């Protein structure tokens, strides 16, 4: 396996776990709420959620770097969003390894509901 394939494999292996922690971390919730459509957060600047690093310390060792962008529902592939709730308080995000944007996964978060929906594909 080439070095790039190994790096991509490390990034994609932890991407879903990263999204779960981001959706449940109070500090990251504020960061996500502040994002405007097409704005981007990058872990190289924003860091990782504390709980994520607790469970996956190799993220720092492997120098993983993820980006999250706020997107419109229309920009989310139907396969990733066909069963998501369509509510006024639901916001949509795309997350991907910074080096490999083609490996994006999508999520929907309802910041003001009784619960948070986090869905990645």
XYZ file of N, CA and C in Angstrom:
363
model
N 0.833 -1.183 0.000
C 0.000 0.000 0.000
C 0.877 1.245 0.000
N 0.456 2.205 -0.802
C 1.236 3.442 -0.831
C 1.011 4.239 0.444
N 1.925 5.152 0.729
C 1.829 5.981 1.917
C 0.521 6.786 1.925
N 0.132 7.349 0.772
C -1.110 8.131 0.684
C -2.324 7.263 1.015
N -2.332 6.033 0.570
C -3.446 5.131 0.872
C -3.512 4.823 2.366
N -2.370 4.663 2.992
C -2.331 4.394 4.438
C -2.850 5.612 5.205
N -2.394 6.795 4.825
C -2.849 8.031 5.478
C -4.366 8.183 5.318
N -4.866 7.945 4.111
C -6.307 8.047 3.861
C -7.072 7.032 4.709
N -6.549 5.839 4.799
C -7.213 4.789 5.575
C -7.320 5.184 7.052
N -6.254 5.741 7.618
C -6.278 6.198 9.009
C -7.345 7.286 9.189
N -7.381 8.237 8.263
C -8.345 9.336 8.357
C -9.784 8.837 8.257
N -10.067 8.021 7.260
C -11.451 7.585 7.052
C -11.914 6.634 8.155
N -10.998 5.905 8.758
C -11.364 4.966 9.828
C -11.960 5.692 11.034
N -11.460 6.877 11.343
C -11.922 7.597 12.532
C -12.903 8.734 12.227
N -13.234 8.948 10.969
C -14.089 10.075 10.605
C -15.467 9.998 11.256
N -16.118 8.849 11.222
C -17.456 8.721 11.828
C -17.397 8.959 13.337
N -16.381 8.431 13.993
C -16.238 8.644 15.435
C -16.014 10.124 15.742
N -15.233 10.786 14.906
C -15.006 12.218 15.057
C -16.339 12.971 14.963
N -17.178 12.625 13.989
C -18.476 13.297 13.834
C -19.373 13.092 15.048
N -19.387 11.898 15.582
C -20.211 11.631 16.768
C -19.754 12.511 17.919
N -18.462 12.581 18.161
C -17.954 13.390 19.267
C -18.202 14.878 19.039
N -18.023 15.355 17.814
C -18.277 16.761 17.495
C -19.736 17.112 17.785
N -20.640 16.210 17.444
C -22.070 16.497 17.620
C -22.483 16.486 19.090
N -21.657 15.913 19.956
C -22.013 15.797 21.368
C -21.172 16.679 22.294
N -20.193 17.380 21.744
C -19.289 18.211 22.524
C -19.832 19.641 22.587
N -20.006 20.186 23.793
C -20.603 21.515 23.969
C -19.796 22.606 23.272
N -18.476 22.539 23.370
C -17.629 23.547 22.732
C -17.760 23.493 21.207
N -17.771 22.282 20.667
C -17.913 22.126 19.219
C -19.315 22.501 18.752
N -20.321 22.261 19.587
C -21.679 22.665 19.215
C -21.719 24.168 18.955
N -21.077 24.939 19.811
C -21.018 26.394 19.615
C -20.294 26.742 18.316
N -19.199 26.043 18.045
C -18.446 26.294 16.816
C -19.301 25.986 15.590
N -20.021 24.872 15.641
C -20.857 24.487 14.506
C -22.013 25.459 14.313
N -22.633 25.889 15.400
C -23.735 26.837 15.301
C -23.283 28.159 14.696
N -22.053 28.553 14.941
C -21.537 29.822 14.431
C -21.180 29.760 12.945
N -21.034 28.558 12.413
C -20.666 28.431 11.001
C -21.791 28.915 10.094
N -21.433 29.671 9.085
C -22.374 30.044 8.033
C -22.209 29.044 6.890
N -23.178 29.001 5.983
C -23.101 28.084 4.854
C -21.792 28.318 4.111
N -21.107 27.222 3.849
C -19.826 27.173 3.147
C -18.645 27.666 3.980
N -18.871 28.028 5.255
C -17.755 28.281 6.163
C -17.155 26.931 6.531
N -15.907 26.956 6.998
C -15.221 25.698 7.297
C -14.474 25.789 8.615
N -14.521 24.703 9.372
C -13.688 24.527 10.560
C -12.667 23.449 10.233
N -11.453 23.641 10.711
C -10.420 22.654 10.477
C -9.802 22.291 11.823
N -9.607 21.002 12.051
C -9.066 20.565 13.342
C -7.641 21.051 13.568
N -6.925 21.423 12.513
C -5.567 21.941 12.709
C -5.610 23.277 13.453
N -6.730 23.999 13.353
C -6.899 25.267 14.063
C -7.821 25.126 15.271
N -8.901 24.367 15.122
C -9.927 24.272 16.167
C -9.652 23.156 17.176
N -8.731 22.264 16.852
C -8.450 21.141 17.738
C -9.505 20.053 17.622
N -9.381 19.055 18.471
C -10.320 17.938 18.512
C -11.155 18.025 19.781
N -12.359 17.468 19.760
C -13.108 17.360 21.018
C -12.313 16.524 22.020
N -12.341 16.938 23.269
C -11.565 16.268 24.318
C -11.903 14.776 24.416
N -13.172 14.466 24.350
C -13.616 13.073 24.475
C -13.096 12.224 23.310
N -13.038 12.808 22.126
C -12.513 12.091 20.964
C -11.059 11.684 21.199
N -10.256 12.622 21.682
C -8.840 12.310 21.931
C -8.670 11.318 23.072
N -9.597 11.339 24.006
C -9.549 10.375 25.106
C -9.714 8.947 24.563
N -10.647 8.784 23.618
C -10.920 7.459 23.051
C -9.973 7.106 21.908
N -9.502 8.129 21.188
C -8.665 7.888 20.007
C -7.416 8.769 20.040
N -6.509 8.531 21.003
C -5.305 9.375 21.115
C -4.425 9.292 19.868
N -4.592 8.236 19.090
C -3.789 8.107 17.875
C -4.092 9.198 16.854
N -5.204 9.902 17.007
C -5.528 10.997 16.084
C -4.428 12.057 16.098
N -3.894 12.343 17.270
C -2.792 13.308 17.356
C -1.484 12.685 16.883
N -1.229 11.461 17.286
C -0.002 10.774 16.894
C 0.094 10.653 15.377
N -1.046 10.325 14.742
C -1.072 10.146 13.289
C -1.230 11.472 12.543
N -1.372 12.565 13.313
C -1.542 13.907 12.732
C -2.752 13.977 11.801
N -3.872 13.399 12.270
C -5.098 13.443 11.480
C -5.625 14.871 11.453
N -6.227 15.231 10.342
C -6.770 16.570 10.185
C -8.094 16.476 9.431
N -9.142 17.001 10.055
C -10.476 16.971 9.460
C -11.001 18.381 9.251
N -11.888 18.512 8.273
C -12.588 19.764 8.015
C -14.082 19.509 8.085
N -14.811 20.509 8.564
C -16.271 20.447 8.606
C -16.794 21.734 7.984
N -17.741 21.585 7.048
C -18.373 22.736 6.412
C -19.877 22.663 6.627
N -20.481 23.817 6.790
C -21.940 23.878 6.835
C -22.430 23.930 5.395
N -23.421 23.117 5.069
C -23.939 23.037 3.704
C -25.465 23.141 3.715
N -25.998 23.413 2.559
C -27.455 23.408 2.367
C -27.904 21.964 2.161
N -29.127 21.661 2.533
C -29.657 20.314 2.326
C -29.568 19.911 0.856
N -29.795 20.852 -0.043
C -29.741 20.560 -1.479
C -28.360 20.072 -1.920
N -27.320 20.392 -1.153
C -25.959 19.974 -1.490
C -25.593 18.602 -0.933
N -26.479 18.026 -0.133
C -26.236 16.716 0.466
C -26.760 15.642 -0.486
N -25.931 14.666 -0.856
C -26.421 13.592 -1.733
C -27.641 12.904 -1.137
N -28.610 12.589 -1.986
C -29.860 11.980 -1.516
C -29.606 10.702 -0.723
N -28.649 9.922 -1.121
C -28.349 8.671 -0.406
C -27.962 8.931 1.045
N -27.411 10.097 1.326
C -26.985 10.423 2.687
C -28.088 11.078 3.497
N -29.124 11.600 2.837
C -30.110 12.409 3.559
C -31.553 11.956 3.404
N -31.802 10.887 2.707
C -33.183 10.536 2.354
C -34.092 10.298 3.554
N -33.552 9.974 4.703
C -34.403 9.717 5.870
C -34.217 10.729 6.984
N -33.470 11.803 6.730
C -33.265 12.829 7.742
C -34.534 13.612 8.004
N -34.726 14.071 9.231
C -35.873 14.939 9.525
C -35.657 16.309 8.879
N -36.705 16.857 8.316
C -36.623 18.179 7.693
C -37.323 19.171 8.599
N -36.581 19.706 9.545
C -37.134 20.632 10.519
C -36.411 21.965 10.403
N -37.068 23.027 10.857
C -36.478 24.361 10.768
C -35.167 24.478 11.532
N -35.011 23.740 12.624
C -33.819 23.852 13.465
C -32.713 22.883 13.075
N -32.891 22.158 11.993
C -31.893 21.187 11.574
C -30.873 21.865 10.660
N -29.612 21.633 10.945
C -28.518 22.188 10.152
C -27.716 21.027 9.572
N -27.141 21.255 8.416
C -26.478 20.185 7.668
C -24.992 20.495 7.527
N -24.195 19.441 7.684
C -22.752 19.590 7.662
C -22.114 18.493 6.821
N -20.978 18.829 6.246
C -20.158 17.891 5.504
C -18.811 17.860 6.223
N -18.325 16.669 6.516
C -17.022 16.521 7.158
C -16.172 15.590 6.308
N -14.870 15.872 6.312
C -13.976 15.071 5.484
C -12.541 15.228 5.977
N -11.703 14.228 5.675
C -10.280 14.394 5.954
C -9.772 15.553 5.107
N -9.049 16.489 5.696
C -8.605 17.690 4.979
C -7.857 17.357 3.689
N -7.081 16.287 3.692
C -6.321 15.896 2.509
C -7.155 15.135 1.489
N -8.342 14.667 1.911
C -9.133 13.787 1.053
C -10.607 14.222 1.041
N -10.914 15.387 0.464
C -12.291 15.894 0.494
C -13.296 14.983 -0.218
N -12.820 14.131 -1.107
C -13.724 13.208 -1.797
C -14.270 12.136 -0.851
N -13.728 12.021 0.340
C -14.180 11.028 1.325
C -15.158 11.635 2.328
N -15.950 12.581 1.885
C -16.862 13.309 2.770
C -17.996 12.431 3.290
N -18.399 12.728 4.513
C -19.616 12.180 5.095
C -20.459 13.372 5.524
N -21.746 13.144 5.647
C -22.689 14.222 5.929
C -23.425 13.943 7.224
N -23.861 15.022 7.875
C -24.637 14.859 9.098
C -25.668 15.966 9.206
N -26.714 15.665 9.952
C -27.746 16.644 10.267
C -27.794 16.776 11.777
N -27.827 18.009 12.261
C -27.890 18.246 13.703
C -29.037 19.214 13.979
N -29.888 18.831 14.909
C -30.960 19.708 15.388
C -30.459 20.307 16.697
N -29.974 21.554 16.655
C -29.390 22.187 17.829
C -30.404 22.554 18.901
N -31.660 22.754 18.512
C -32.630 23.272 19.465
C -33.709 22.269 19.844
N -33.604 21.056 19.362
C -34.596 20.052 19.693
C -34.294 19.391 21.022
N -35.118 18.443 21.383
C -34.912 17.701 22.621
C -33.727 16.752 22.511
N -33.322 16.491 21.292
C -32.200 15.591 21.054
C -31.427 16.104 19.853
N -30.254 15.526 19.653
C -29.450 15.862 18.479
C -29.458 14.683 17.552
N -29.661 14.966 16.282
C -29.575 13.923 15.262
C -28.229 14.052 14.587
N -27.487 12.993 14.602
C -26.204 12.982 13.906
C -26.190 11.777 13.010
N -26.142 12.021 11.741
C -26.215 10.923 10.793
C -25.094 11.060 9.797
N -24.281 10.057 9.618
C -23.196 10.133 8.651
C -23.267 9.014 7.647
N -22.937 9.313 6.405
C -22.854 8.301 5.335
C -21.694 8.632 4.453
